[in-house]
GROMACS .gro file of C-alpha atoms in nm:
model
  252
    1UNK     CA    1   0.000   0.000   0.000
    2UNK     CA    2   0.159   0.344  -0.095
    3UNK     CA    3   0.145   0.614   0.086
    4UNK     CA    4  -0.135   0.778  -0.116
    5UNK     CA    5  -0.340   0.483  -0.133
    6UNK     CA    6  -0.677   0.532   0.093
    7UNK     CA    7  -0.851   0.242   0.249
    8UNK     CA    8  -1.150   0.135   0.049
    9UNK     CA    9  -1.461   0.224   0.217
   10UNK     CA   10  -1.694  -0.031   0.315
   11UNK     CA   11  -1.973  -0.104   0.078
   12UNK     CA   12  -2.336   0.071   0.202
   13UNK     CA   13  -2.568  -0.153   0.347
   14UNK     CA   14  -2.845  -0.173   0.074
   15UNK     CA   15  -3.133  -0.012   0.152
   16UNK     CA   16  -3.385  -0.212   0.331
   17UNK     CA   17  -3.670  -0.336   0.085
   18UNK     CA   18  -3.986  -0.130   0.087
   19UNK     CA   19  -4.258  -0.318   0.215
   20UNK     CA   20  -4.545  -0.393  -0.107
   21UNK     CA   21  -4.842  -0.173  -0.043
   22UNK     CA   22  -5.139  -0.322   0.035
   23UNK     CA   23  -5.400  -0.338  -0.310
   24UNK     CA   24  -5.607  -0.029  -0.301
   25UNK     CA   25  -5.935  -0.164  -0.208
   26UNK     CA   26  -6.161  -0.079  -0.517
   27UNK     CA   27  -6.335   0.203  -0.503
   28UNK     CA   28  -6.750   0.202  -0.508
   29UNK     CA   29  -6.897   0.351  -0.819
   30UNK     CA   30  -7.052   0.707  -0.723
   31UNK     CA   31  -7.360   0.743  -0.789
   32UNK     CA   32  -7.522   1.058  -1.025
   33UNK     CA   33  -7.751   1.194  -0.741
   34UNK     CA   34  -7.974   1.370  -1.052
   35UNK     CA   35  -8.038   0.993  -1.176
   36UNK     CA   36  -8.212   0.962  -0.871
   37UNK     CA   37  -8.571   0.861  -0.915
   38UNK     CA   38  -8.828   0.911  -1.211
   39UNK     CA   39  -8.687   1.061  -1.547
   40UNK     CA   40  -8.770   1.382  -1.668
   41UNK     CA   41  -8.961   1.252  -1.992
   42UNK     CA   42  -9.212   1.048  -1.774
   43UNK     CA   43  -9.282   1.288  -1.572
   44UNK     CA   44  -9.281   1.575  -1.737
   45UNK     CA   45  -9.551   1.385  -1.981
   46UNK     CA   46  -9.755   1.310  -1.619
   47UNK     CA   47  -9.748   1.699  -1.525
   48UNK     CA   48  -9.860   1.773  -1.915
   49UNK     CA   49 -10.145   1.552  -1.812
   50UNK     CA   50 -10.211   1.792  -1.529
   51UNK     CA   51 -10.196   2.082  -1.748
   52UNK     CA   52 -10.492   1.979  -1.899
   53UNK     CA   53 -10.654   1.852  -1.551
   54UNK     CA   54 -10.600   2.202  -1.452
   55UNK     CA   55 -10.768   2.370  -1.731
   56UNK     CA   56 -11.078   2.201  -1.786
   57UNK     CA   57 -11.134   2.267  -1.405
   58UNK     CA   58 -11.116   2.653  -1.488
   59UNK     CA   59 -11.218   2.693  -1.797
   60UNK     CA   60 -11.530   2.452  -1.675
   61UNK     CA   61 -11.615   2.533  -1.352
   62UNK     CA   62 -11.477   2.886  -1.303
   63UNK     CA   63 -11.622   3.050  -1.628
   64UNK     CA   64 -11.442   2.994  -1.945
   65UNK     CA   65 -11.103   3.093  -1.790
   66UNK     CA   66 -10.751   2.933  -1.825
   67UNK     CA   67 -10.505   2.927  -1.591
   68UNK     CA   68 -10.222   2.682  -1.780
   69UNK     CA   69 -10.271   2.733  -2.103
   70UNK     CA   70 -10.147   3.087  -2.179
   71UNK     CA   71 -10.204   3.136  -2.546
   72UNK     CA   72 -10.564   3.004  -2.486
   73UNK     CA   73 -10.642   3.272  -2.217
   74UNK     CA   74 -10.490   3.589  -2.447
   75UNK     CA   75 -10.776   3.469  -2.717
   76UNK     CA   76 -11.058   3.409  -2.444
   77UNK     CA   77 -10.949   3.803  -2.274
   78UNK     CA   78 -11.045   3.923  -2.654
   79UNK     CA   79 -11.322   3.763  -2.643
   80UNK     CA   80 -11.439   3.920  -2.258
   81UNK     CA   81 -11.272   4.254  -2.414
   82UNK     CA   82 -11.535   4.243  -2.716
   83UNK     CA   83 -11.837   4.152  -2.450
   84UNK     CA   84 -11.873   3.810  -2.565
   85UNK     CA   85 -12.152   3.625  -2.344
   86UNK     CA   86 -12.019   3.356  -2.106
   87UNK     CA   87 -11.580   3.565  -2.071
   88UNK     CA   88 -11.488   3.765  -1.815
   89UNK     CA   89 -11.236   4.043  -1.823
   90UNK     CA   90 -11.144   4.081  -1.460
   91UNK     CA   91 -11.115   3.648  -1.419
   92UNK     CA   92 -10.891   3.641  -1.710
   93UNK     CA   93 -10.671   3.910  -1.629
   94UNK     CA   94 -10.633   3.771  -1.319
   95UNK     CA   95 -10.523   3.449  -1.457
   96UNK     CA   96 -10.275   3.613  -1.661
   97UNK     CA   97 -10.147   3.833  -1.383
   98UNK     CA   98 -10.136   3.526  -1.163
   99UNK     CA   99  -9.952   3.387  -1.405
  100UNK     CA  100  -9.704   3.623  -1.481
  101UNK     CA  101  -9.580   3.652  -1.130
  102UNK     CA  102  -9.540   3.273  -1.082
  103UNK     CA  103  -9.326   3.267  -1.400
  104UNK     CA  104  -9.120   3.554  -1.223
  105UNK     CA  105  -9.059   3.421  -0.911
  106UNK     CA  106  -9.024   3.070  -1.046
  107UNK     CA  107  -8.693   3.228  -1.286
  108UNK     CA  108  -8.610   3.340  -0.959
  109UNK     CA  109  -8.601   3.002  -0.810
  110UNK     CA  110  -8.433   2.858  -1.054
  111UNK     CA  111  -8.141   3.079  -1.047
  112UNK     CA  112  -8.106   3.006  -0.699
  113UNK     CA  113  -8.102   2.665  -0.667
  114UNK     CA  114  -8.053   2.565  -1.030
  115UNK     CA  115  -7.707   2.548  -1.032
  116UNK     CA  116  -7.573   2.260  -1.167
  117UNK     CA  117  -7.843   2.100  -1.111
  118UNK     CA  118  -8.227   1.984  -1.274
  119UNK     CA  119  -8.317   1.782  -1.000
  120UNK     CA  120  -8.359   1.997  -0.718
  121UNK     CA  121  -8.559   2.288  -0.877
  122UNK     CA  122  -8.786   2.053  -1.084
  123UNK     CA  123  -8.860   1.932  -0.683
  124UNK     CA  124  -8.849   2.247  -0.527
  125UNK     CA  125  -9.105   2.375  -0.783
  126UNK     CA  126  -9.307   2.038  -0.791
  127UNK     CA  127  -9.358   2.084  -0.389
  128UNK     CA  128  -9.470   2.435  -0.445
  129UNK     CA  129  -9.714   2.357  -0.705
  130UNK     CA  130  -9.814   2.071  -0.493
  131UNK     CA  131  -9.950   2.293  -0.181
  132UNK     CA  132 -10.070   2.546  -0.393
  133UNK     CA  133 -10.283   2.285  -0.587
  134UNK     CA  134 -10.384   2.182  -0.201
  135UNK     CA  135 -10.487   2.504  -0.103
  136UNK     CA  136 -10.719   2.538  -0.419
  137UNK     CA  137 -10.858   2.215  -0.332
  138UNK     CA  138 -10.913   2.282   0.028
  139UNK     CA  139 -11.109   2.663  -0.061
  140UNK     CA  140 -11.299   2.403  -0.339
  141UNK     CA  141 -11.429   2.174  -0.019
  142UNK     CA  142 -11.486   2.462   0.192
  143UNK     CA  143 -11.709   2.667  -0.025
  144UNK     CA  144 -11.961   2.737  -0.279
  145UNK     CA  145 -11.789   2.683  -0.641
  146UNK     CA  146 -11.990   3.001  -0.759
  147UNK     CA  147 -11.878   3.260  -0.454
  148UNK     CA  148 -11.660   3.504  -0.638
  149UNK     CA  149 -11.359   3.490  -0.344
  150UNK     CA  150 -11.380   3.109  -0.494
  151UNK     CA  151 -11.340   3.186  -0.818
  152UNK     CA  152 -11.043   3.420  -0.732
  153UNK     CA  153 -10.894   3.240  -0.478
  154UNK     CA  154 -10.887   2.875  -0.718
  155UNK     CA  155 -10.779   3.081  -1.070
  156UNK     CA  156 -10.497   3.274  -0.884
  157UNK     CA  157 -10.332   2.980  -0.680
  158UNK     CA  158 -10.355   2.737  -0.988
  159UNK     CA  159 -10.199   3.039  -1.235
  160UNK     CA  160  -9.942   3.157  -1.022
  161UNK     CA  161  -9.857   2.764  -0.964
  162UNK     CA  162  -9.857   2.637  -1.360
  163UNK     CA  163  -9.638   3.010  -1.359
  164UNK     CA  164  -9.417   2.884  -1.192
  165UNK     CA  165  -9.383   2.561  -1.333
  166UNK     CA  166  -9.369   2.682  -1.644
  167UNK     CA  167  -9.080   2.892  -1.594
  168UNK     CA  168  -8.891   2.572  -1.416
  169UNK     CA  169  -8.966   2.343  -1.722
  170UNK     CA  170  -8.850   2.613  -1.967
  171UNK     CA  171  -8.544   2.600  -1.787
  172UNK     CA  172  -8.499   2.220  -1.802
  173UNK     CA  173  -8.522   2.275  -2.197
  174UNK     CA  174  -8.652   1.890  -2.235
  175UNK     CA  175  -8.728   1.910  -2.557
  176UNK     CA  176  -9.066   1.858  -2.696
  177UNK     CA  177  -9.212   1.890  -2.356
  178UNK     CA  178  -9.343   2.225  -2.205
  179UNK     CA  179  -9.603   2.087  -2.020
  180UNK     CA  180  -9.833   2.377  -2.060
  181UNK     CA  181  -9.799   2.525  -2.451
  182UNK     CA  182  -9.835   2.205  -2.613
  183UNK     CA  183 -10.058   2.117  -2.872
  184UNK     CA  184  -9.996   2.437  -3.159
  185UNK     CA  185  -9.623   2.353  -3.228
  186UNK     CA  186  -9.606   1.993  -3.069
  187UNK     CA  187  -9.861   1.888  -3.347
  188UNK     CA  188  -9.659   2.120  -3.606
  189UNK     CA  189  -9.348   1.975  -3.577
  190UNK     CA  190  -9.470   1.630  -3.553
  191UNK     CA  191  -9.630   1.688  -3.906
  192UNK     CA  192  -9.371   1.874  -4.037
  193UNK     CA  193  -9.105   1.626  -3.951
  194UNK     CA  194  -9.250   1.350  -4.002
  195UNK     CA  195  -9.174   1.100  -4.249
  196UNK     CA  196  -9.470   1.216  -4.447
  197UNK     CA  197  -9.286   1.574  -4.413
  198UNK     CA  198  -9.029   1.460  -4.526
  199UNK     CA  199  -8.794   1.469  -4.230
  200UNK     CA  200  -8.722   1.145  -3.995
  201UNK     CA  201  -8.967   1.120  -3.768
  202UNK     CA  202  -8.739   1.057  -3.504
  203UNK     CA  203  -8.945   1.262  -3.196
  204UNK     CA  204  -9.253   1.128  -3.335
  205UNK     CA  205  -9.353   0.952  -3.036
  206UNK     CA  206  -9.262   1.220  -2.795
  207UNK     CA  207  -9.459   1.433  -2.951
  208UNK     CA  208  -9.744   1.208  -2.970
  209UNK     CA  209  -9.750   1.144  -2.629
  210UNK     CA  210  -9.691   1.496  -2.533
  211UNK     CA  211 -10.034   1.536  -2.715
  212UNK     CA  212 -10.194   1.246  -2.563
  213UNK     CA  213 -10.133   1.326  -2.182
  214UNK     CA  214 -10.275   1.673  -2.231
  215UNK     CA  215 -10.604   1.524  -2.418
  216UNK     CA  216 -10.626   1.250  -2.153
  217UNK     CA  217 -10.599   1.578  -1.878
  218UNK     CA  218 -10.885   1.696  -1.987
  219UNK     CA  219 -11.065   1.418  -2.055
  220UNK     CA  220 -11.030   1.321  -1.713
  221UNK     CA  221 -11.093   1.651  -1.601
  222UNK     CA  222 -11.376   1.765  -1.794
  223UNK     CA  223 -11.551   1.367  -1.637
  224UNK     CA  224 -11.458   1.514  -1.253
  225UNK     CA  225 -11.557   1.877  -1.289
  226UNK     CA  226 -11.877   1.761  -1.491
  227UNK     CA  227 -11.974   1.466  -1.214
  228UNK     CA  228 -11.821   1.561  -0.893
  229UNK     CA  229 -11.680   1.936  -0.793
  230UNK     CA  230 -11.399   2.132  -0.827
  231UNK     CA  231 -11.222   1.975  -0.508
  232UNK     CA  232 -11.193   1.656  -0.685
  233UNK     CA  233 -10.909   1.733  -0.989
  234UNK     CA  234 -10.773   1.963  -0.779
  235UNK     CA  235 -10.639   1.715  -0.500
  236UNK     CA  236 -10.601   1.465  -0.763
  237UNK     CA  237 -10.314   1.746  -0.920
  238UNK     CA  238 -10.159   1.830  -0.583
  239UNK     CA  239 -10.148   1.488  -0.516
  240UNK     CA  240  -9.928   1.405  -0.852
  241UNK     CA  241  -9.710   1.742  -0.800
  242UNK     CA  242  -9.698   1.602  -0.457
  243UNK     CA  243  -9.570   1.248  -0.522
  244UNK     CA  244  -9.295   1.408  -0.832
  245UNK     CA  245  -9.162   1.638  -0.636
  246UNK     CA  246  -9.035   1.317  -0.406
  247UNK     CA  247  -8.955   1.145  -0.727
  248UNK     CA  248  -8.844   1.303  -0.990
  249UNK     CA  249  -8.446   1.323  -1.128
  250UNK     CA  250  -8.282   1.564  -1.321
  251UNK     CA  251  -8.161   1.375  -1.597
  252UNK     CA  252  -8.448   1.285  -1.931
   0.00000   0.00000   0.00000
């Protein structure tokens, strides 16, 4: 050994092994809490079906007034503004007032508690419409269908409620299905795209249905209002608002 030469260093112990890690244990599949419950399509078709429950109650029983259908009551207040027999001015304006200032307060609601999310103001509006539909039914057992505080009281909760709906749906932008403005363009584009139109025919059945539920609304409506009272339909619609608005999801 010269004098230069070092001592070799000993080696480094090798590093001690790491241990394996345990197998991730796999993880659950999340669930989509707006696939939660009864699709949009379904039950957007049932509340179309309630549109029309809703209007042959008022137009019926309440004196040729509506209080879903919109487009309906702007014709029937021309025909009250020209002094046709059977139409009232003050009934239909207060429909359309009603109305108005459910739609309002219903784009407020949706802006609240719409973000991100269908589910929860589809529900939060379903519960709304459900105890306003109550409250209608409750004034309908309580008193005479022909006392004007009736009249007012039944075409102003059911209004401001299909307002308010109306302004929730139109937010959900399910196509095809408004729920309330139906029949005009529903049966227009399922003509004009049909295959006989020329086009596909591929929302056909939507469409169809769409058309179907309101008809069967009324149907139904026109038999309770005609055999029973107004208390009848009305409970029978807060009881289907009720029952969505624990049921419904946010995705079609």
């Amino acid at each position: 050994m010269t004098g230069t030469d070092h001592p070799s260093e000993p080696p480094e112990p090798p590093e001690p092994a790491e241990s394996p890690e345990p197998p991730a244990e796999p993880a659950e599949p999340s669930r989509d809490p707006e696939a939660r419950g009864v699709r949009l399509v379904p039950a957007l078709l049932l509340l179309t079906g309630v549109s029309g429950l809703i209007d042959a109650v008022t137009y019926l029983g309440l004196g040729h007034v509506f209080t879903a259908n919109m487009t309906g009551n702007v014709v029937v207040l021309g025909f009250a503004a020209a002094g046709a027999p059977g139409f009232s001015v003050p009934h239909t304006a207060t429909s359309l007032v009603c109305f108005l200032m459910g739609a309002a307060i219903g784009g407020r609601v949706v802006r609240r508690v719409g973000e991100g999310s269908r589910r929860t103001p589809a529900r939060v509006t379903l519960a709304t419409e459900a105890l306003l539909m109550a409250v209608s039914a409750a004034v309908a057992f309580t008193t005479s269908d022909h006392a004007p505080a009736t009249v007012y009281a039944i075409i102003a909760l059911t209004a401001f409620a299909m307002g308010l709906r109306n302004a929730t749906v139109r937010k959900l932008a399910v196509r095809d299905l408004s729920t309330t403005t139906v029949v005009t363009m529903t049966l227009t584009g399922l003509a004009s795209e049909s295959r006989a139109g020329g086009g596909t025919g591929r929302r056909s059945p939507r469409r169809t249905a769409s058309v179907t539920a309101m008809f069967a609304g009324a149907v139904l409506g026109a038999v309770l209002v005609l055999h029973n009272d107004l208390a009848i339909p009305l409970l029978l619609a807060a009881v289907t608002s009720a029952v969505l608005a624990l049921t419904v999801s946010g995705k079609e």
